[in-house]
Amino acid sequence: MNPSHLLPSSQDAQAAEVARLAGGVATLVGRARTLAGTDLRLACHVAEWAFLADRSDKAAQACYREVLEARAQVEPSLMAQAQFSMNRRRQYPQALNGVASMR
């Protein structure tokens, strides 16, 4: 187990620090969108950091929604599709308004 995962900081605090180190939420959004073309798994992490760093940022909301929807579309597992398409809606509804339901 990674020691930093034992009693970790909140995801919001981690995301805010990542955004600060990256130069802001807009930088994370740009990187997530770039990664979405080649590595959707990593793009999901970066998009989530952007969103969690500033939940009111419209670009971060849209990016997170787009990346999760793209991930749901390419996952072969129905369980993974449901996770990306539906469970995230309950956790982060303000970012996921307008996400299409599963295929």
mmCIF file of N, CA and C in Angstrom:
data_model
loop_
_atom_site.group_PDB
_atom_site.id
_atom_site.type_symbol
_atom_site.label_atom_id
_atom_site.label_comp_id
_atom_site.label_asym_id
_atom_site.label_seq_id
_atom_site.Cartn_x
_atom_site.Cartn_y
_atom_site.Cartn_z
ATOM 1 N N MET A 1 0.844 -1.176 0.000
ATOM 2 C CA MET A 1 0.000 0.000 0.000
ATOM 3 C C MET A 1 0.893 1.244 0.000
ATOM 4 N N ASN A 2 0.483 2.204 -0.777
ATOM 5 C CA ASN A 2 1.182 3.475 -0.834
ATOM 6 C C ASN A 2 0.949 4.209 0.489
ATOM 7 N N PRO A 3 2.001 4.591 1.209
ATOM 8 C CA PRO A 3 1.828 5.234 2.519
ATOM 9 C C PRO A 3 0.982 6.513 2.483
ATOM 10 N N SER A 4 1.024 7.227 1.386
ATOM 11 C CA SER A 4 0.228 8.457 1.316
ATOM 12 C C SER A 4 -1.266 8.178 1.265
ATOM 13 N N HIS A 5 -1.638 6.935 0.982
ATOM 14 C CA HIS A 5 -3.053 6.580 0.930
ATOM 15 C C HIS A 5 -3.611 6.171 2.290
ATOM 16 N N LEU A 6 -2.749 6.086 3.270
ATOM 17 C CA LEU A 6 -3.186 5.798 4.631
ATOM 18 C C LEU A 6 -3.512 7.124 5.302
ATOM 19 N N LEU A 7 -4.759 7.331 5.662
ATOM 20 C CA LEU A 7 -5.234 8.592 6.240
ATOM 21 C C LEU A 7 -4.874 9.789 5.351
ATOM 22 N N PRO A 8 -5.323 9.764 4.095
ATOM 23 C CA PRO A 8 -4.942 10.807 3.140
ATOM 24 C C PRO A 8 -5.646 12.134 3.377
ATOM 25 N N SER A 9 -5.118 13.165 2.744
ATOM 26 C CA SER A 9 -5.823 14.449 2.664
ATOM 27 C C SER A 9 -7.075 14.232 1.828
ATOM 28 N N SER A 10 -8.024 15.133 1.934
ATOM 29 C CA SER A 10 -9.241 15.003 1.129
ATOM 30 C C SER A 10 -8.888 15.097 -0.354
ATOM 31 N N GLN A 11 -9.734 14.512 -1.188
ATOM 32 C CA GLN A 11 -9.515 14.599 -2.631
ATOM 33 C C GLN A 11 -9.546 16.053 -3.094
ATOM 34 N N ASP A 12 -10.412 16.854 -2.488
ATOM 35 C CA ASP A 12 -10.473 18.273 -2.859
ATOM 36 C C ASP A 12 -9.155 18.976 -2.551
ATOM 37 N N ALA A 13 -8.582 18.702 -1.375
ATOM 38 C CA ALA A 13 -7.311 19.334 -1.002
ATOM 39 C C ALA A 13 -6.190 18.859 -1.921
ATOM 40 N N GLN A 14 -6.177 17.582 -2.228
ATOM 41 C CA GLN A 14 -5.163 17.061 -3.147
ATOM 42 C C GLN A 14 -5.293 17.721 -4.520
ATOM 43 N N ALA A 15 -6.525 17.804 -5.016
ATOM 44 C CA ALA A 15 -6.764 18.388 -6.328
ATOM 45 C C ALA A 15 -6.377 19.868 -6.365
ATOM 46 N N ALA A 16 -6.680 20.591 -5.306
ATOM 47 C CA ALA A 16 -6.320 22.012 -5.249
ATOM 48 C C ALA A 16 -4.802 22.188 -5.305
ATOM 49 N N GLU A 17 -4.083 21.310 -4.631
ATOM 50 C CA GLU A 17 -2.618 21.396 -4.653
ATOM 51 C C GLU A 17 -2.070 21.016 -6.018
ATOM 52 N N VAL A 18 -2.627 19.996 -6.640
ATOM 53 C CA VAL A 18 -2.189 19.615 -7.988
ATOM 54 C C VAL A 18 -2.435 20.777 -8.952
ATOM 55 N N ALA A 19 -3.600 21.407 -8.857
ATOM 56 C CA ALA A 19 -3.911 22.544 -9.724
ATOM 57 C C ALA A 19 -2.938 23.690 -9.487
ATOM 58 N N ARG A 20 -2.628 23.963 -8.230
ATOM 59 C CA ARG A 20 -1.671 25.029 -7.922
ATOM 60 C C ARG A 20 -0.308 24.711 -8.537
ATOM 61 N N LEU A 21 0.137 23.491 -8.375
ATOM 62 C CA LEU A 21 1.436 23.086 -8.924
ATOM 63 C C LEU A 21 1.457 23.135 -10.454
ATOM 64 N N ALA A 22 0.312 22.808 -11.060
ATOM 65 C CA ALA A 22 0.225 22.783 -12.522
ATOM 66 C C ALA A 22 0.107 24.177 -13.134
ATOM 67 N N GLY A 23 -0.247 25.149 -12.320
ATOM 68 C CA GLY A 23 -0.432 26.499 -12.843
ATOM 69 C C GLY A 23 -1.888 26.889 -12.979
ATOM 70 N N GLY A 24 -2.785 26.081 -12.419
ATOM 71 C CA GLY A 24 -4.199 26.436 -12.408
ATOM 72 C C GLY A 24 -5.085 25.370 -13.011
ATOM 73 N N VAL A 25 -6.362 25.557 -12.782
ATOM 74 C CA VAL A 25 -7.366 24.619 -13.265
ATOM 75 C C VAL A 25 -7.364 24.569 -14.792
ATOM 76 N N ALA A 26 -7.205 25.695 -15.441
ATOM 77 C CA ALA A 26 -7.225 25.726 -16.910
ATOM 78 C C ALA A 26 -6.121 24.857 -17.501
ATOM 79 N N THR A 27 -4.976 24.817 -16.867
ATOM 80 C CA THR A 27 -3.883 23.963 -17.329
ATOM 81 C C THR A 27 -4.271 22.496 -17.226
ATOM 82 N N LEU A 28 -4.902 22.132 -16.120
ATOM 83 C CA LEU A 28 -5.348 20.748 -15.955
ATOM 84 C C LEU A 28 -6.412 20.395 -16.988
ATOM 85 N N VAL A 29 -7.335 21.293 -17.242
ATOM 86 C CA VAL A 29 -8.384 21.054 -18.244
ATOM 87 C C VAL A 29 -7.750 20.814 -19.610
ATOM 88 N N GLY A 30 -6.813 21.654 -19.983
ATOM 89 C CA GLY A 30 -6.138 21.493 -21.278
ATOM 90 C C GLY A 30 -5.411 20.166 -21.382
ATOM 91 N N ARG A 31 -4.732 19.792 -20.305
ATOM 92 C CA ARG A 31 -3.991 18.527 -20.316
ATOM 93 C C ARG A 31 -4.938 17.331 -20.365
ATOM 94 N N ALA A 32 -6.035 17.387 -19.623
ATOM 95 C CA ALA A 32 -7.004 16.293 -19.647
ATOM 96 C C ALA A 32 -7.569 16.105 -21.047
ATOM 97 N N ARG A 33 -7.866 17.197 -21.702
ATOM 98 C CA ARG A 33 -8.412 17.102 -23.064
ATOM 99 C C ARG A 33 -7.375 16.547 -24.035
ATOM 100 N N THR A 34 -6.127 16.914 -23.859
ATOM 101 C CA THR A 34 -5.064 16.357 -24.693
ATOM 102 C C THR A 34 -4.916 14.860 -24.447
ATOM 103 N N LEU A 35 -4.879 14.481 -23.187
ATOM 104 C CA LEU A 35 -4.728 13.070 -22.832
ATOM 105 C C LEU A 35 -5.911 12.223 -23.291
ATOM 106 N N ALA A 36 -7.085 12.821 -23.381
ATOM 107 C CA ALA A 36 -8.276 12.067 -23.770
ATOM 108 C C ALA A 36 -8.114 11.405 -25.136
ATOM 109 N N GLY A 37 -7.257 11.965 -25.959
ATOM 110 C CA GLY A 37 -7.026 11.381 -27.278
ATOM 111 C C GLY A 37 -6.123 10.163 -27.262
ATOM 112 N N THR A 38 -5.362 9.988 -26.181
ATOM 113 C CA THR A 38 -4.387 8.895 -26.146
ATOM 114 C C THR A 38 -4.459 8.031 -24.899
ATOM 115 N N ASP A 39 -4.927 8.577 -23.793
ATOM 116 C CA ASP A 39 -4.922 7.831 -22.527
ATOM 117 C C ASP A 39 -6.104 8.268 -21.670
ATOM 118 N N LEU A 40 -7.255 7.651 -21.923
ATOM 119 C CA LEU A 40 -8.471 8.053 -21.205
ATOM 120 C C LEU A 40 -8.386 7.778 -19.709
ATOM 121 N N ARG A 41 -7.669 6.746 -19.320
ATOM 122 C CA ARG A 41 -7.544 6.469 -17.884
ATOM 123 C C ARG A 41 -6.865 7.626 -17.173
ATOM 124 N N LEU A 42 -5.751 8.079 -17.708
ATOM 125 C CA LEU A 42 -5.039 9.200 -17.094
ATOM 126 C C LEU A 42 -5.838 10.490 -17.251
ATOM 127 N N ALA A 43 -6.495 10.657 -18.387
ATOM 128 C CA ALA A 43 -7.330 11.851 -18.594
ATOM 129 C C ALA A 43 -8.415 11.957 -17.529
ATOM 130 N N CYS A 44 -8.963 10.824 -17.107
ATOM 131 C CA CYS A 44 -9.985 10.837 -16.050
ATOM 132 C C CYS A 44 -9.430 11.421 -14.756
ATOM 133 N N HIS A 45 -8.214 11.028 -14.394
ATOM 134 C CA HIS A 45 -7.601 11.559 -13.175
ATOM 135 C C HIS A 45 -7.402 13.072 -13.282
ATOM 136 N N VAL A 46 -6.853 13.505 -14.392
ATOM 137 C CA VAL A 46 -6.543 14.930 -14.559
ATOM 138 C C VAL A 46 -7.825 15.757 -14.615
ATOM 139 N N ALA A 47 -8.826 15.263 -15.324
ATOM 140 C CA ALA A 47 -10.109 15.983 -15.389
ATOM 141 C C ALA A 47 -10.763 16.053 -14.013
ATOM 142 N N GLU A 48 -10.659 14.967 -13.253
ATOM 143 C CA GLU A 48 -11.239 14.973 -11.912
ATOM 144 C C GLU A 48 -10.499 15.953 -11.004
ATOM 145 N N TRP A 49 -9.175 16.013 -11.115
ATOM 146 C CA TRP A 49 -8.423 17.003 -10.323
ATOM 147 C C TRP A 49 -8.900 18.414 -10.647
ATOM 148 N N ALA A 50 -9.056 18.698 -11.936
ATOM 149 C CA ALA A 50 -9.499 20.040 -12.342
ATOM 150 C C ALA A 50 -10.853 20.351 -11.732
ATOM 151 N N PHE A 51 -11.777 19.411 -11.830
ATOM 152 C CA PHE A 51 -13.117 19.624 -11.287
ATOM 153 C C PHE A 51 -13.099 19.768 -9.772
ATOM 154 N N LEU A 52 -12.390 18.871 -9.091
ATOM 155 C CA LEU A 52 -12.369 18.928 -7.626
ATOM 156 C C LEU A 52 -11.629 20.157 -7.098
ATOM 157 N N ALA A 53 -10.684 20.659 -7.869
ATOM 158 C CA ALA A 53 -9.957 21.865 -7.447
ATOM 159 C C ALA A 53 -10.862 23.090 -7.454
ATOM 160 N N ASP A 54 -11.813 23.124 -8.396
ATOM 161 C CA ASP A 54 -12.764 24.241 -8.462
ATOM 162 C C ASP A 54 -14.054 23.755 -9.100
ATOM 163 N N ARG A 55 -14.960 23.289 -8.264
ATOM 164 C CA ARG A 55 -16.221 22.713 -8.744
ATOM 165 C C ARG A 55 -17.091 23.724 -9.481
ATOM 166 N N SER A 56 -16.850 25.007 -9.302
ATOM 167 C CA SER A 56 -17.660 26.020 -9.981
ATOM 168 C C SER A 56 -17.107 26.399 -11.346
ATOM 169 N N ASP A 57 -15.936 25.923 -11.698
ATOM 170 C CA ASP A 57 -15.311 26.251 -12.980
ATOM 171 C C ASP A 57 -16.047 25.512 -14.105
ATOM 172 N N LYS A 58 -16.661 26.278 -15.004
ATOM 173 C CA LYS A 58 -17.473 25.686 -16.081
ATOM 174 C C LYS A 58 -16.634 24.835 -17.028
ATOM 175 N N ALA A 59 -15.419 25.260 -17.327
ATOM 176 C CA ALA A 59 -14.562 24.470 -18.223
ATOM 177 C C ALA A 59 -14.171 23.150 -17.571
ATOM 178 N N ALA A 60 -13.899 23.175 -16.269
ATOM 179 C CA ALA A 60 -13.553 21.945 -15.553
ATOM 180 C C ALA A 60 -14.759 21.009 -15.500
ATOM 181 N N GLN A 61 -15.943 21.556 -15.288
ATOM 182 C CA GLN A 61 -17.160 20.745 -15.279
ATOM 183 C C GLN A 61 -17.360 20.068 -16.631
ATOM 184 N N ALA A 62 -17.242 20.855 -17.702
ATOM 185 C CA ALA A 62 -17.451 20.315 -19.048
ATOM 186 C C ALA A 62 -16.399 19.266 -19.388
ATOM 187 N N CYS A 63 -15.168 19.532 -19.035
ATOM 188 C CA CYS A 63 -14.080 18.595 -19.308
ATOM 189 C C CYS A 63 -14.307 17.277 -18.587
ATOM 190 N N TYR A 64 -14.642 17.355 -17.329
ATOM 191 C CA TYR A 64 -14.875 16.140 -16.541
ATOM 192 C C TYR A 64 -16.016 15.328 -17.141
ATOM 193 N N ARG A 65 -17.092 16.017 -17.487
ATOM 194 C CA ARG A 65 -18.251 15.364 -18.094
ATOM 195 C C ARG A 65 -17.857 14.686 -19.411
ATOM 196 N N GLU A 66 -17.117 15.393 -20.256
ATOM 197 C CA GLU A 66 -16.717 14.872 -21.567
ATOM 198 C C GLU A 66 -15.801 13.662 -21.441
ATOM 199 N N VAL A 67 -14.837 13.745 -20.540
ATOM 200 C CA VAL A 67 -13.884 12.645 -20.381
ATOM 201 C C VAL A 67 -14.582 11.405 -19.827
ATOM 202 N N LEU A 68 -15.450 11.584 -18.845
ATOM 203 C CA LEU A 68 -16.164 10.431 -18.303
ATOM 204 C C LEU A 68 -17.087 9.804 -19.339
ATOM 205 N N GLU A 69 -17.733 10.622 -20.129
ATOM 206 C CA GLU A 69 -18.603 10.091 -21.177
ATOM 207 C C GLU A 69 -17.780 9.341 -22.216
ATOM 208 N N ALA A 70 -16.639 9.883 -22.606
ATOM 209 C CA ALA A 70 -15.765 9.191 -23.565
ATOM 210 C C ALA A 70 -15.300 7.856 -22.998
ATOM 211 N N ARG A 71 -14.971 7.858 -21.733
ATOM 212 C CA ARG A 71 -14.519 6.613 -21.090
ATOM 213 C C ARG A 71 -15.654 5.591 -21.059
ATOM 214 N N ALA A 72 -16.849 6.014 -20.757
ATOM 215 C CA ALA A 72 -17.993 5.098 -20.730
ATOM 216 C C ALA A 72 -18.242 4.496 -22.113
ATOM 217 N N GLN A 73 -18.023 5.279 -23.144
ATOM 218 C CA GLN A 73 -18.284 4.815 -24.508
ATOM 219 C C GLN A 73 -17.308 3.738 -24.973
ATOM 220 N N VAL A 74 -16.090 3.734 -24.436
ATOM 221 C CA VAL A 74 -15.089 2.769 -24.922
ATOM 222 C C VAL A 74 -14.895 1.576 -24.003
ATOM 223 N N GLU A 75 -15.460 1.619 -22.814
ATOM 224 C CA GLU A 75 -15.284 0.505 -21.882
ATOM 225 C C GLU A 75 -16.120 -0.691 -22.327
ATOM 226 N N PRO A 76 -15.512 -1.861 -22.424
ATOM 227 C CA PRO A 76 -16.273 -3.046 -22.821
ATOM 228 C C PRO A 76 -17.161 -3.591 -21.695
ATOM 229 N N SER A 77 -16.794 -3.315 -20.472
ATOM 230 C CA SER A 77 -17.518 -3.848 -19.324
ATOM 231 C C SER A 77 -18.760 -3.010 -19.037
ATOM 232 N N LEU A 78 -19.899 -3.677 -18.973
ATOM 233 C CA LEU A 78 -21.141 -2.976 -18.642
ATOM 234 C C LEU A 78 -21.050 -2.353 -17.253
ATOM 235 N N MET A 79 -20.392 -3.039 -16.326
ATOM 236 C CA MET A 79 -20.241 -2.502 -14.974
ATOM 237 C C MET A 79 -19.430 -1.199 -14.999
ATOM 238 N N ALA A 80 -18.361 -1.170 -15.776
ATOM 239 C CA ALA A 80 -17.554 0.053 -15.880
ATOM 240 C C ALA A 80 -18.357 1.162 -16.544
ATOM 241 N N GLN A 81 -19.110 0.823 -17.578
ATOM 242 C CA GLN A 81 -19.944 1.828 -18.240
ATOM 243 C C GLN A 81 -20.914 2.455 -17.249
ATOM 244 N N ALA A 82 -21.539 1.617 -16.450
ATOM 245 C CA ALA A 82 -22.488 2.121 -15.451
ATOM 246 C C ALA A 82 -21.786 3.014 -14.443
ATOM 247 N N GLN A 83 -20.599 2.620 -14.022
ATOM 248 C CA GLN A 83 -19.837 3.421 -13.059
ATOM 249 C C GLN A 83 -19.549 4.806 -13.611
ATOM 250 N N PHE A 84 -19.058 4.858 -14.836
ATOM 251 C CA PHE A 84 -18.704 6.151 -15.423
ATOM 252 C C PHE A 84 -19.929 6.977 -15.777
ATOM 253 N N SER A 85 -20.998 6.339 -16.211
ATOM 254 C CA SER A 85 -22.171 7.072 -16.684
ATOM 255 C C SER A 85 -23.167 7.444 -15.591
ATOM 256 N N MET A 86 -23.311 6.607 -14.583
ATOM 257 C CA MET A 86 -24.383 6.848 -13.617
ATOM 258 C C MET A 86 -23.893 7.188 -12.212
ATOM 259 N N ASN A 87 -22.950 6.461 -11.681
ATOM 260 C CA ASN A 87 -22.518 6.700 -10.309
ATOM 261 C C ASN A 87 -21.913 8.088 -10.153
ATOM 262 N N ARG A 88 -21.157 8.533 -11.109
ATOM 263 C CA ARG A 88 -20.556 9.865 -11.027
ATOM 264 C C ARG A 88 -21.618 10.955 -11.008
ATOM 265 N N ARG A 89 -22.746 10.709 -11.639
ATOM 266 C CA ARG A 89 -23.830 11.697 -11.608
ATOM 267 C C ARG A 89 -24.274 11.974 -10.182
ATOM 268 N N ARG A 90 -24.334 10.914 -9.383
ATOM 269 C CA ARG A 90 -24.753 11.087 -7.992
ATOM 270 C C ARG A 90 -23.683 11.800 -7.180
ATOM 271 N N GLN A 91 -22.410 11.534 -7.477
ATOM 272 C CA GLN A 91 -21.332 12.142 -6.701
ATOM 273 C C GLN A 91 -21.092 13.596 -7.086
ATOM 274 N N TYR A 92 -21.134 13.893 -8.381
ATOM 275 C CA TYR A 92 -20.765 15.222 -8.868
ATOM 276 C C TYR A 92 -21.824 15.751 -9.834
ATOM 277 N N PRO A 93 -23.058 15.942 -9.379
ATOM 278 C CA PRO A 93 -24.130 16.305 -10.316
ATOM 279 C C PRO A 93 -23.900 17.620 -11.043
ATOM 280 N N GLN A 94 -23.261 18.598 -10.420
ATOM 281 C CA GLN A 94 -23.088 19.875 -11.096
ATOM 282 C C GLN A 94 -22.153 19.764 -12.290
ATOM 283 N N ALA A 95 -21.243 18.793 -12.299
ATOM 284 C CA ALA A 95 -20.355 18.617 -13.450
ATOM 285 C C ALA A 95 -20.976 17.748 -14.513
ATOM 286 N N LEU A 96 -21.934 16.944 -14.135
ATOM 287 C CA LEU A 96 -22.407 15.916 -15.047
ATOM 288 C C LEU A 96 -23.773 16.197 -15.651
ATOM 289 N N ASN A 97 -24.296 17.381 -15.451
ATOM 290 C CA ASN A 97 -25.564 17.726 -16.099
ATOM 291 C C ASN A 97 -25.399 17.580 -17.603
ATOM 292 N N GLY A 98 -26.289 16.847 -18.208
ATOM 293 C CA GLY A 98 -26.243 16.706 -19.658
ATOM 294 C C GLY A 98 -25.465 15.505 -20.145
ATOM 295 N N VAL A 99 -24.851 14.722 -19.280
ATOM 296 C CA VAL A 99 -24.158 13.527 -19.749
ATOM 297 C C VAL A 99 -25.191 12.544 -20.253
ATOM 298 N N ALA A 100 -24.966 12.037 -21.445
ATOM 299 C CA ALA A 100 -25.902 11.057 -21.999
ATOM 300 C C ALA A 100 -25.898 9.789 -21.157
ATOM 301 N N SER A 101 -27.011 9.133 -21.116
ATOM 302 C CA SER A 101 -27.048 7.865 -20.383
ATOM 303 C C SER A 101 -26.290 6.818 -21.173
ATOM 304 N N MET A 102 -26.109 5.664 -20.553
ATOM 305 C CA MET A 102 -25.343 4.605 -21.189
ATOM 306 C C MET A 102 -25.880 4.305 -22.574
ATOM 307 N N ARG A 103 -25.005 3.769 -23.428
ATOM 308 C CA ARG A 103 -25.378 3.497 -24.816
ATOM 309 C C ARG A 103 -26.598 2.645 -24.910
#
